[in-house]
Short mmCIF file of C-alpha atoms and ligand atoms in Angstrom, two decimals:
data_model
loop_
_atom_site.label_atom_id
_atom_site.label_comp_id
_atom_site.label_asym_id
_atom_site.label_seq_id
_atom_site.Cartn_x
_atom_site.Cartn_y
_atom_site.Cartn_z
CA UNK A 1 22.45 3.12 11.22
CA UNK A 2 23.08 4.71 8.44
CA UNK A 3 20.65 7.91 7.57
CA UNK A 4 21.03 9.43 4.10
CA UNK A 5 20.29 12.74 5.04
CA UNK A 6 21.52 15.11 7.69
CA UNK A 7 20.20 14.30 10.82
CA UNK A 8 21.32 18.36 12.39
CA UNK A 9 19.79 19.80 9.07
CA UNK A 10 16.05 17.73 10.42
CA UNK A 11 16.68 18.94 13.95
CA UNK A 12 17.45 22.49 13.17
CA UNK A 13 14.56 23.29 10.83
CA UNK A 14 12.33 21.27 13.71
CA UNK A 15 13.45 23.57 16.56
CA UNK A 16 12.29 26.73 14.21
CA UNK A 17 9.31 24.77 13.83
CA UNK A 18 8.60 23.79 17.25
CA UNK A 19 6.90 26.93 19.19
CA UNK A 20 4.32 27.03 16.65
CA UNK A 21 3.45 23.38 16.70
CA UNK A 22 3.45 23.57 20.62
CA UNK A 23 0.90 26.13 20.39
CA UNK A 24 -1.08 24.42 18.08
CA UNK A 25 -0.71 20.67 19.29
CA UNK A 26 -1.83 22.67 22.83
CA UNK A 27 -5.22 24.43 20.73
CA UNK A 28 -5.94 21.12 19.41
CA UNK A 29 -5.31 19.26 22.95
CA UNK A 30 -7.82 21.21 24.54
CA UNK A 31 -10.58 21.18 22.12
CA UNK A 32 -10.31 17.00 22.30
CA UNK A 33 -10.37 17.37 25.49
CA UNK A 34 -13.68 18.81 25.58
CA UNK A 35 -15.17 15.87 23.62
CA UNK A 36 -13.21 13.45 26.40
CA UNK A 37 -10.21 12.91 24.65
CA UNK A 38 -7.02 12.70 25.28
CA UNK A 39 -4.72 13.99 22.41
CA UNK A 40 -1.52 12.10 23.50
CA UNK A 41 -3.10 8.82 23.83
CA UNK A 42 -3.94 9.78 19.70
CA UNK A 43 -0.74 10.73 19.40
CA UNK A 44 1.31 7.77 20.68
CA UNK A 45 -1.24 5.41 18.47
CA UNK A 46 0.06 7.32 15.77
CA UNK A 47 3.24 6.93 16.72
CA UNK A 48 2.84 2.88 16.51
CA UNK A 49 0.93 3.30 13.06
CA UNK A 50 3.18 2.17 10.16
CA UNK A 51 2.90 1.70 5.89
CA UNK A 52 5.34 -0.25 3.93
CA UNK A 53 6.49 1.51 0.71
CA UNK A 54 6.43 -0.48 -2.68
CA UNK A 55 9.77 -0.65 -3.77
CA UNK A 56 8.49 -0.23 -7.55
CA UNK A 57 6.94 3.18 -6.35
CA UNK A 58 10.30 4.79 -5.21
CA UNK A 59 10.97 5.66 -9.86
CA UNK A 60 8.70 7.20 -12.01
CA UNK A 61 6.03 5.47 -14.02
CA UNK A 62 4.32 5.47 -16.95
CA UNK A 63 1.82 7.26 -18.21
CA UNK A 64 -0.22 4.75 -21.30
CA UNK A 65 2.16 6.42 -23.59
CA UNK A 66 5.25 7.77 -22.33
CA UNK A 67 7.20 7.52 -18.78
CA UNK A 68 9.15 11.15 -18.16
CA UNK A 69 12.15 10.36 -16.39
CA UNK A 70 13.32 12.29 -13.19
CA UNK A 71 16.60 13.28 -12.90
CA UNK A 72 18.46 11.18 -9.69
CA UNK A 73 15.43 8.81 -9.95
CA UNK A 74 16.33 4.95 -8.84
CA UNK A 75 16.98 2.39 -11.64
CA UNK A 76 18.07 -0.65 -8.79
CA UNK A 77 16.43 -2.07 -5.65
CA UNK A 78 19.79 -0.29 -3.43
CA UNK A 79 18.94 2.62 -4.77
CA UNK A 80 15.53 2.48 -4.30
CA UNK A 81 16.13 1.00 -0.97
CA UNK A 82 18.12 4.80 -0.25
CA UNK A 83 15.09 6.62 -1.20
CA UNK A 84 12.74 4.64 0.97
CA UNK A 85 15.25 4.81 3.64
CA UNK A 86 14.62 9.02 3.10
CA UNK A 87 10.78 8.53 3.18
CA UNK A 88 11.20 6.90 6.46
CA UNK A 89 13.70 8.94 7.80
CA UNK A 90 11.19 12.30 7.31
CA UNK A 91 8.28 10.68 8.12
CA UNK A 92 9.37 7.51 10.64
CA UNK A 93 5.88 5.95 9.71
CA UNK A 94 7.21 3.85 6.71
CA UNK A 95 9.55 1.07 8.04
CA UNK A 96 9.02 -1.97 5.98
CA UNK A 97 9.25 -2.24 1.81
CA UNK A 98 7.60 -4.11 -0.08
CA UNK A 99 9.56 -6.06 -3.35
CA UNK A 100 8.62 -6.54 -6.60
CA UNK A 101 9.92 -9.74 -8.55
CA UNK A 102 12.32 -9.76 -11.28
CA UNK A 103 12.12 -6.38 -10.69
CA UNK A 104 14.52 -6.78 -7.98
CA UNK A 105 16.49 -9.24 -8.17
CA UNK A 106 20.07 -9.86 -7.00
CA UNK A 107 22.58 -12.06 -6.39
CA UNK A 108 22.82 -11.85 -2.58
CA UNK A 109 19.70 -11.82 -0.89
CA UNK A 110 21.19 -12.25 2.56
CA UNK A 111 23.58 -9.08 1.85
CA UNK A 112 20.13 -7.21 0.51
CA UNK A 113 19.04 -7.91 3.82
CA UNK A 114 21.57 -6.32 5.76
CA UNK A 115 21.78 -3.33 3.79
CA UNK A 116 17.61 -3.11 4.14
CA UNK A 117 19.30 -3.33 7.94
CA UNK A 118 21.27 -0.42 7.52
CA UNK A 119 19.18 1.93 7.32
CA UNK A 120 16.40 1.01 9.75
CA UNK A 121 14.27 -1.30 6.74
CA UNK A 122 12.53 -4.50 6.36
CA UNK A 123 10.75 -5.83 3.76
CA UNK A 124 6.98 -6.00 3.67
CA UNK A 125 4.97 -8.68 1.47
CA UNK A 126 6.98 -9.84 -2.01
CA UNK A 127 5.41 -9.17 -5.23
CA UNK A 128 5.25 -12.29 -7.84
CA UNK A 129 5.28 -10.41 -11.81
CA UNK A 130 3.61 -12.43 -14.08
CA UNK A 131 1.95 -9.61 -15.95
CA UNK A 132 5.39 -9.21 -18.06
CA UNK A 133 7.36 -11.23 -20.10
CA UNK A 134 11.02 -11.12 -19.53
CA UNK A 135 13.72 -11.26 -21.50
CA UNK A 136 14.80 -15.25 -22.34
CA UNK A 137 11.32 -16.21 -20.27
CA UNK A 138 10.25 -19.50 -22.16
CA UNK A 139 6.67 -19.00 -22.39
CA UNK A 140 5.08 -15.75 -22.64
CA UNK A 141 2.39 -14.40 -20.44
CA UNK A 142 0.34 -12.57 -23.59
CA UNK A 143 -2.85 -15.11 -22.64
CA UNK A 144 -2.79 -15.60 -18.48
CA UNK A 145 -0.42 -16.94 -16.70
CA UNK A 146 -1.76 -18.96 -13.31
CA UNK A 147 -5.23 -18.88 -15.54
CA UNK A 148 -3.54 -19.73 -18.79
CA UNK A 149 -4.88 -22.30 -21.02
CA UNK A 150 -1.17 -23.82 -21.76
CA UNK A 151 0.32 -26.20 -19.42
CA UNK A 152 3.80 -24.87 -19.58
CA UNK A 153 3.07 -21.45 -18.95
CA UNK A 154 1.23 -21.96 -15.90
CA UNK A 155 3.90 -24.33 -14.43
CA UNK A 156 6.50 -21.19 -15.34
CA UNK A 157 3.60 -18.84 -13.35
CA UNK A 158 3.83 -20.97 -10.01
CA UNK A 159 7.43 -21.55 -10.20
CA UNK A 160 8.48 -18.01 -10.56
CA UNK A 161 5.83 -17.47 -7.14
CA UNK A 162 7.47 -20.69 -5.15
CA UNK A 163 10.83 -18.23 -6.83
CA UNK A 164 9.52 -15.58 -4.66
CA UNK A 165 8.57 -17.44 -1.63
CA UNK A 166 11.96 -18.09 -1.72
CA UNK A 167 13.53 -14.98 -2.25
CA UNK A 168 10.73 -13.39 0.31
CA UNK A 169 12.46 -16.13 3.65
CA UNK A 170 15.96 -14.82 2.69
CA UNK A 171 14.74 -11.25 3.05
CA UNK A 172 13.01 -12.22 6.02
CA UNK A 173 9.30 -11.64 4.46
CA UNK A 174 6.22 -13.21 5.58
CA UNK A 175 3.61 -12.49 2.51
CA UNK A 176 3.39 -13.10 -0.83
CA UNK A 177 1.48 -10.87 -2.73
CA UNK A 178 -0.09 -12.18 -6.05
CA UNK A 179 -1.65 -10.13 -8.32
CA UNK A 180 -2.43 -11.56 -12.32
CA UNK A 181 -2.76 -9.65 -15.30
CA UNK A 182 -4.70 -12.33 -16.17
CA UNK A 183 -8.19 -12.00 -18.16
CA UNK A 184 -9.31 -11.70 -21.73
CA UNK A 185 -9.63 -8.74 -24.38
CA UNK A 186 -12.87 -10.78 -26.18
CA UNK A 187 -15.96 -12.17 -25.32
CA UNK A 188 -15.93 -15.83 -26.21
CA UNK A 189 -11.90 -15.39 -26.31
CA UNK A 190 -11.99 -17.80 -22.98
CA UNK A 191 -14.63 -20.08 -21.09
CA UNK A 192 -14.72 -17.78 -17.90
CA UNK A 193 -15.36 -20.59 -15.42
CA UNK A 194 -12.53 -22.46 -16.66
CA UNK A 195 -10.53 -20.00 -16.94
CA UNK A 196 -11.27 -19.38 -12.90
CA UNK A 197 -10.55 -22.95 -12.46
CA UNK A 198 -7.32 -23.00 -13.89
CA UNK A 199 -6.01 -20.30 -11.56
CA UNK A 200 -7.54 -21.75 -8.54
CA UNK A 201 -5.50 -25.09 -9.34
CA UNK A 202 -2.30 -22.82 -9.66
CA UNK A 203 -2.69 -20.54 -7.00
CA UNK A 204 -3.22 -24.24 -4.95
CA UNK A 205 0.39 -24.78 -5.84
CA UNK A 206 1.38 -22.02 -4.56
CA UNK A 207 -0.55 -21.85 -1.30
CA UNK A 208 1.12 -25.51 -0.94
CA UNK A 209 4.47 -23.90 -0.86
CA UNK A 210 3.86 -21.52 1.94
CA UNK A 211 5.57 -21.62 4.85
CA UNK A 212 3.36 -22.12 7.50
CA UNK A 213 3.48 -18.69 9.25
CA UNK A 214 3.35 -17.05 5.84
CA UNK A 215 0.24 -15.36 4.03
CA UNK A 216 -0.58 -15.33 0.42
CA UNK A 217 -2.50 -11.99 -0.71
CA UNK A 218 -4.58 -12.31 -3.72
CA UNK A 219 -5.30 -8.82 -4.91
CA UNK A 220 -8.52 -8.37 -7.50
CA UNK A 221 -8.29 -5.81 -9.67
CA UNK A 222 -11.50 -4.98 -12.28
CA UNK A 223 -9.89 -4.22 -15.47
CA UNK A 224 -7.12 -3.52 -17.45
CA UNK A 225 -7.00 -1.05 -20.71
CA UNK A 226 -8.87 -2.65 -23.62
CA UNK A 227 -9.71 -5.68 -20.96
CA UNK A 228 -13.19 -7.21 -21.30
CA UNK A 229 -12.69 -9.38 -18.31
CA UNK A 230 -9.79 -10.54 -15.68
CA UNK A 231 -10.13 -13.38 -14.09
CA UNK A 232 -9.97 -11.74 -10.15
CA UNK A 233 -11.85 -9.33 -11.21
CA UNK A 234 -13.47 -8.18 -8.24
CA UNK A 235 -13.54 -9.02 -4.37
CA UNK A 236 -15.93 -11.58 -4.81
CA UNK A 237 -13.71 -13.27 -6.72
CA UNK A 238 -10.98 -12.76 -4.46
CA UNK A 239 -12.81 -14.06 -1.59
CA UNK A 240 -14.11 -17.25 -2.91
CA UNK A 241 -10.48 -18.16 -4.29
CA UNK A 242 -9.20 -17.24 -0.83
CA UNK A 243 -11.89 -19.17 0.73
CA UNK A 244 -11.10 -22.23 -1.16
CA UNK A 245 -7.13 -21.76 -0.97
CA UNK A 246 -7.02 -22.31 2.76
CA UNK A 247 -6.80 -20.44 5.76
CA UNK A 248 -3.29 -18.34 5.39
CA UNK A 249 -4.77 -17.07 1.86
CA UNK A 250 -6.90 -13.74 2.49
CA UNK A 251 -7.65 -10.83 -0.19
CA UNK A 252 -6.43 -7.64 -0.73
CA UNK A 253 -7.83 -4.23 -1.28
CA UNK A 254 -5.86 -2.35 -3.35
CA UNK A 255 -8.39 0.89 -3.31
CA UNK A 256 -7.72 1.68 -6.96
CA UNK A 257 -9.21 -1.67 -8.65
CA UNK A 258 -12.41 -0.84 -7.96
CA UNK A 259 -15.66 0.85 -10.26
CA UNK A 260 -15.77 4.67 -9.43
CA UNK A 261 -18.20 4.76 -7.03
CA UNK A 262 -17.63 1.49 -5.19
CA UNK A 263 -18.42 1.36 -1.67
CA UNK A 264 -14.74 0.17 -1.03
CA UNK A 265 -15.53 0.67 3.07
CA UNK A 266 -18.49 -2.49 2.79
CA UNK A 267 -16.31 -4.39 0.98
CA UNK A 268 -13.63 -3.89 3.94
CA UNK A 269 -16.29 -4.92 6.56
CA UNK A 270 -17.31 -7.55 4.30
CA UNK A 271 -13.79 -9.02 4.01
CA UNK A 272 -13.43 -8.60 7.42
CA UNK A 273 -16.82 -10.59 8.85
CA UNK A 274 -15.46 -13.50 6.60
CA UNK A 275 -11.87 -13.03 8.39
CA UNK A 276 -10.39 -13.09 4.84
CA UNK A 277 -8.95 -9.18 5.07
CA UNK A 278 -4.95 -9.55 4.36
CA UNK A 279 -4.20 -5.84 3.43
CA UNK A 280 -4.32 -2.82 1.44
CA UNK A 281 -2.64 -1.13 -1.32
CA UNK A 282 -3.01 2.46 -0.94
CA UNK A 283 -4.00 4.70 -3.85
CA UNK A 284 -6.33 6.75 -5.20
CA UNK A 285 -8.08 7.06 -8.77
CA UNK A 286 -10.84 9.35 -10.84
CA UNK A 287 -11.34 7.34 -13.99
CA UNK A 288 -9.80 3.46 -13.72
CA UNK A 289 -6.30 2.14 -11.93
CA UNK A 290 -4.46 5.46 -11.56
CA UNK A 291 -2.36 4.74 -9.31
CA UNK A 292 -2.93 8.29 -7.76
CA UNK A 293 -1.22 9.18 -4.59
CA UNK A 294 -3.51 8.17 -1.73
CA UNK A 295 -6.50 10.62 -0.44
CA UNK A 296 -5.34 12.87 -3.37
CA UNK A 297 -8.54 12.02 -5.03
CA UNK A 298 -11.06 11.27 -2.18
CA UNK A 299 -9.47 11.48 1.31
CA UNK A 300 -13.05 11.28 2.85
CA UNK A 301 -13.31 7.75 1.83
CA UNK A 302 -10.02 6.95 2.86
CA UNK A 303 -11.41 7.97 6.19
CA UNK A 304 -13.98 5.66 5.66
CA UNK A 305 -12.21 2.38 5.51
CA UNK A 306 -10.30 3.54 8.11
CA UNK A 307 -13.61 3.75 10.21
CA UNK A 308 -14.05 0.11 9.50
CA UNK A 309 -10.68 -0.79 10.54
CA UNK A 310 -11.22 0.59 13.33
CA UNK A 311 -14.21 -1.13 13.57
CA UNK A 312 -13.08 -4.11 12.63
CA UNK A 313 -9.69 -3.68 15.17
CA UNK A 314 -12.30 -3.48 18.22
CA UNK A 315 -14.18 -6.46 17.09
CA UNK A 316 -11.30 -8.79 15.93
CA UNK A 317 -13.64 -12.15 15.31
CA UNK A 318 -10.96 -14.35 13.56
CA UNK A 319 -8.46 -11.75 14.18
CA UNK A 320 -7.45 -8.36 13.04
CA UNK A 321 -3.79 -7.93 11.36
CA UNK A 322 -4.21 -6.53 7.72
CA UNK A 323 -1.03 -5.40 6.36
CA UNK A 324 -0.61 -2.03 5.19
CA UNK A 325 0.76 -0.52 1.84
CA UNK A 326 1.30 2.21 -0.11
CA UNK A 327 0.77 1.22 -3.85
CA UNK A 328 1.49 4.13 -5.92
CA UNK A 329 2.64 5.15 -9.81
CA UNK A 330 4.36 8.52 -9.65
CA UNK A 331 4.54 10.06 -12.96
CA UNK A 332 4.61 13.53 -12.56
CA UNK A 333 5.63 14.13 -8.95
CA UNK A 334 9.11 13.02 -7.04
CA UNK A 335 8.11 9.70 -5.84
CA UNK A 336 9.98 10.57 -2.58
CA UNK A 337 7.99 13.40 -2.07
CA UNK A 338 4.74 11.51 -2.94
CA UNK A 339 5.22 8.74 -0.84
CA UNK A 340 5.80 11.10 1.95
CA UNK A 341 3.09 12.84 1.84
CA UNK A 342 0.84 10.27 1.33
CA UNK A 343 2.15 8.18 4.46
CA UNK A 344 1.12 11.65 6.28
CA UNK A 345 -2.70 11.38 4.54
CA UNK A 346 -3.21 7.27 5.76
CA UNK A 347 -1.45 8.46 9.28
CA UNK A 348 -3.87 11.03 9.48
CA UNK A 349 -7.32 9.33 8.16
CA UNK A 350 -5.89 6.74 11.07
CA UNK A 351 -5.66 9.76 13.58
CA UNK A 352 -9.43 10.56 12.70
CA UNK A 353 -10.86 7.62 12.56
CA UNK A 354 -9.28 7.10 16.16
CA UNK A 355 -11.02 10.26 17.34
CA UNK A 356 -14.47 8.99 16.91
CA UNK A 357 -16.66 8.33 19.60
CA UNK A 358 -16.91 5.32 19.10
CA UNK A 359 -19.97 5.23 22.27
CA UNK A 360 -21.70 7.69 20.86
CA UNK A 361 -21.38 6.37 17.34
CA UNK A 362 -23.09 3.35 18.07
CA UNK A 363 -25.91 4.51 19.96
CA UNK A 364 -27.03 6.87 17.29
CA UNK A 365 -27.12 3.30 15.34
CA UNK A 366 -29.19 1.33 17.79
CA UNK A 367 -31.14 4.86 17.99
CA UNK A 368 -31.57 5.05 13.97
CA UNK A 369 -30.54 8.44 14.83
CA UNK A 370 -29.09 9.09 10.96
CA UNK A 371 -28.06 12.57 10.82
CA UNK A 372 -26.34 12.22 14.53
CA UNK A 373 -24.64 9.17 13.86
CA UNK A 374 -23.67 10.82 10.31
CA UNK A 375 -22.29 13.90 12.00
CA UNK A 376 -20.33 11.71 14.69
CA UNK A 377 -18.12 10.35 11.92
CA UNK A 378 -17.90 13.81 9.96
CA UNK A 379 -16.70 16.01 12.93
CA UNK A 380 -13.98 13.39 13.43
CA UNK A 381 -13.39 13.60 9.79
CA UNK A 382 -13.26 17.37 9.69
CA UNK A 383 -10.49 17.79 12.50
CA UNK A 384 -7.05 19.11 11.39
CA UNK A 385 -5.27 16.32 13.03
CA UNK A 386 -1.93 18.06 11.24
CA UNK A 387 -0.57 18.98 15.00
CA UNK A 388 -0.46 15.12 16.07
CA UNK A 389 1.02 13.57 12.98
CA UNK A 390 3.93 16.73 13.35
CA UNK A 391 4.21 16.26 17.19
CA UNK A 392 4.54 11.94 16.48
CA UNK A 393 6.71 12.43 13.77
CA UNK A 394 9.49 15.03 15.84
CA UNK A 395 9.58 12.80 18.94
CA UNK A 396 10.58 9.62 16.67
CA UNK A 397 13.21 11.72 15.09
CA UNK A 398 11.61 12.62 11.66
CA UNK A 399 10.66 16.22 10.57
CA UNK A 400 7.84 18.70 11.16
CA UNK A 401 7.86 19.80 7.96
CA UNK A 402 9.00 16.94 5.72
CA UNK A 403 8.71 18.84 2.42
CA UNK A 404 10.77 21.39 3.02
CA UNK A 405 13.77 19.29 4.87
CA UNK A 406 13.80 17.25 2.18
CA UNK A 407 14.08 20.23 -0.68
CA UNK A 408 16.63 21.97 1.84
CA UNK A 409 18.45 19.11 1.56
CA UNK A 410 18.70 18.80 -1.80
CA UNK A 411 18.97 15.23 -2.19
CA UNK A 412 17.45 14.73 -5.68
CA UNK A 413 20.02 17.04 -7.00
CA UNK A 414 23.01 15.45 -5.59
CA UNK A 415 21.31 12.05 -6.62
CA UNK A 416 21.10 13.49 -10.27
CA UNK A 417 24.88 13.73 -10.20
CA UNK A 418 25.47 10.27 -9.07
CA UNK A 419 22.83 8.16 -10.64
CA UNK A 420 22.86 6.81 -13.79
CA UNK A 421 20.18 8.40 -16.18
CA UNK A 422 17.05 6.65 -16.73
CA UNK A 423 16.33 6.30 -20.13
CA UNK A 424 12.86 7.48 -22.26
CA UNK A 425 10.62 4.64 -21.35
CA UNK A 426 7.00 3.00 -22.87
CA UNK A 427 4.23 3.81 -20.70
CA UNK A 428 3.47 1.46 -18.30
CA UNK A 429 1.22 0.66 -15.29
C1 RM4 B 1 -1.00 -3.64 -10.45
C2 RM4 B 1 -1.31 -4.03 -9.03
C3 RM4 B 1 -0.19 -4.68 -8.32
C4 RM4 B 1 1.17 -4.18 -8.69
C5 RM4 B 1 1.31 -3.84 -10.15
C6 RM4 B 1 2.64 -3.15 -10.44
O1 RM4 B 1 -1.96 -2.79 -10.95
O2 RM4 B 1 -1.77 -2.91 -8.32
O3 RM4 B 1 -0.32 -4.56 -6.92
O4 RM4 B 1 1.98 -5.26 -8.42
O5 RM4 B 1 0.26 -3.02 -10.56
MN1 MN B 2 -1.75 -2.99 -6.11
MN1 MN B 3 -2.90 -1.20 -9.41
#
């Protein structure tokens, strides 16, 4: 397997490491074991916790004006597929990536593949794009595409996701991911019923392309700059287009399309009860869709929805498998860097919401015991869980300290040097 950076350089700075995190990992083993738990029984859960990467995450974005390069930043899907293969190696909790469509498309899927292979990847759910037009695309996307109100362009819409489905079996993907730009800058610009209707009869083309162990994603999403509406706006949206799609079609939460304030955890629970929860896309925001790097913002309600997955994992009803991503626009920060430590801030909400007690929890609920069932969930909340996600990350092979292995090893640098440079870009995202 190939492993793009020094695997002696990760084991020496984790033996300097490793007294210290013994003695903490110990501190923290015994206080959980006063509450009745058992620290590695949290720790090997953690261990079998995972979060694709988006592939589309691994270069810089946009700001709404400008996008600032990074020296040694990706411009193709091998080299993004090296950086991923980094996050992973540091962190061993990201396994899987998730494709974007044209964005990376090449000639040889089955070779893709095997280089994904090579370093210890898979891919995750494939992204449909029908939020840009491309260069030679017939019709243009400027007025919906699955929702628009010409013929053509919608046919060009489901083709270019039946494209993907495609793409996604010879990458050996099970999920398509479909998320439209789709909505309207003007009231009156579109009838907004018909407009829904039109993308339910597209997104039934689509759905009737799946193979059947597959899962189409619809992710909502509440506005776009200088938006008055989108069409999947919101979850309710989501979940009565996924209700009327079929069975393999559930919603996604991407946790940055949402109003500030948004109880994003009910709306998890909710998805859940009406076994129509496909997955997440990690983020975080303060004003609209930034694209901020997950728990950056608000890590306490990160810890929230995972509460309810944990929830929702000991009560399965139609089943419990959501599929977990990172969805992230780096634009100031090294996207590796990013990515890695926000795989560490979902691993570790996970770790917490684990260490609830769960019996005692629930009782305080029955007992309408607020302020005790509030504190159950906030002493979980408040433990530095930092000793398990370092202990589950050295015995898979990955680093105690991921930021500073990957600055020692000065792979951005040598990157610069090799890469091609990225050009001054439009803002985007
Ligand atoms: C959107 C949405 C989608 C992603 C694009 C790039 O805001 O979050 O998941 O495909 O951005
Ligand atoms: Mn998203
Ligand atoms: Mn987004």
């Amino acid at each position: 397997m190939i492993a793009p950076l020094s695997a002696e350089l990760i084991a020496e700075a984790n033996s300097a490491a490793t007294p210290a995190l013994e003695e903490d990992y110990a501190a923290l083993g015994r206080k959980l074991e006063r509450q009745g738990v058992a620290i590695d029984r949290i720790k090997d859960r953690v261990k079998e916790f995972s979060v694709a990467v988006p592939s589309w995450g691994a270069g810089r974005g946009g700001t709404r004006f400008a996008k600032f390069p990074l020296a040694g930043e990706p411009t193709n899907i091998h080299e993004k597929l090296e950086d991923c293969a980094v996050i992973n190696q540091l962190s061993r909790t990201t396994p899987r990536v998730s494709p974007h469509f044209p964005w990376d498309k090449v000639d040889d899927y089955g070779a893709l593949r095997e280089e994904a292979d090579s370093y210890g990847l898979s891919f995750d759910a494939v992204n449909s794009n029908t939020f840009q037009d491309q260069v030679g695309q017939p019709h243009s996307y400027s007025t919906g595409s699955l929702s628009s109100t010409v013929e053509a362009t919608r046919e060009q819409a489901i083709e270019h996701n039946i494209e993907c489905i495609e793409i996604g079996r010879k990458i050996g993907s099970r999920a398509l991911t479909v998320w439209v730009g789709d909505g309207t800058n003007f009231p009156g610009q579109q009838d907004l019923g018909r407009s829904f209707d039109r993308y339910l009869d597209g997104a039934a083309k689509v759905y009737a392309a799946l193979p059947g162990d597959w899962t189409m994603m619809l992710e909502h999403k509440m506005f776009e700059p200088a938006f008055y509406s989108s069409v999947i706006s919101d979850w309710g949206s989501s979940l009565l287009a996924a209700q009327e799609l079929g069975e393999r079609c559930k919603c996604l939460v991407d946790l940055g399309h949402h109003a500030p304030n948004v109880n994003i955890e009910q709306i998890v629970a909710r998805l859940h009860r009406a076994g129509k929860l496909g997955g997440f896309h990690f983020n975080d925001s303060k004003y609209g869709d930034d694209d901020l790097d997950s728990g950056s913002i608000n890590p306490h309600q990160l810890f929230l929805v995972f509460n309810e997955l944990i929830e929702a994992e000991l009560n399965p009803r139609d089943g419990f498998d959501p599929a977990y991503m990172i969805d992230q626009s780096h634009n100031v920060t090294d996207p590796i860097e990013s990515m890695l430590s926000s795989a560490e801030t979902i691993a570790g909400c996970y770790a917490r919401a684990l260490l609830v007690d769960r019996d005692a929890l629930h009782q305080a609920q029955d007992d309408n015991d607020v302020l005790l069932a509030f504190r159950t969930l906030r002493g979980s909340y408040e433990c530095d869980v930092a000793p398990i996600l370092a202990k589950a990350r050295a015995e898979l092979g990955g680093a105690i300290d991921w930021l500073s292995a990957y600055r020692a090893s000065k792979y951005r640098e040598r990157k610069a040097q090799e890469r091609k440079p990225v050009g001054l870009g439009a803002g985007i995202v």
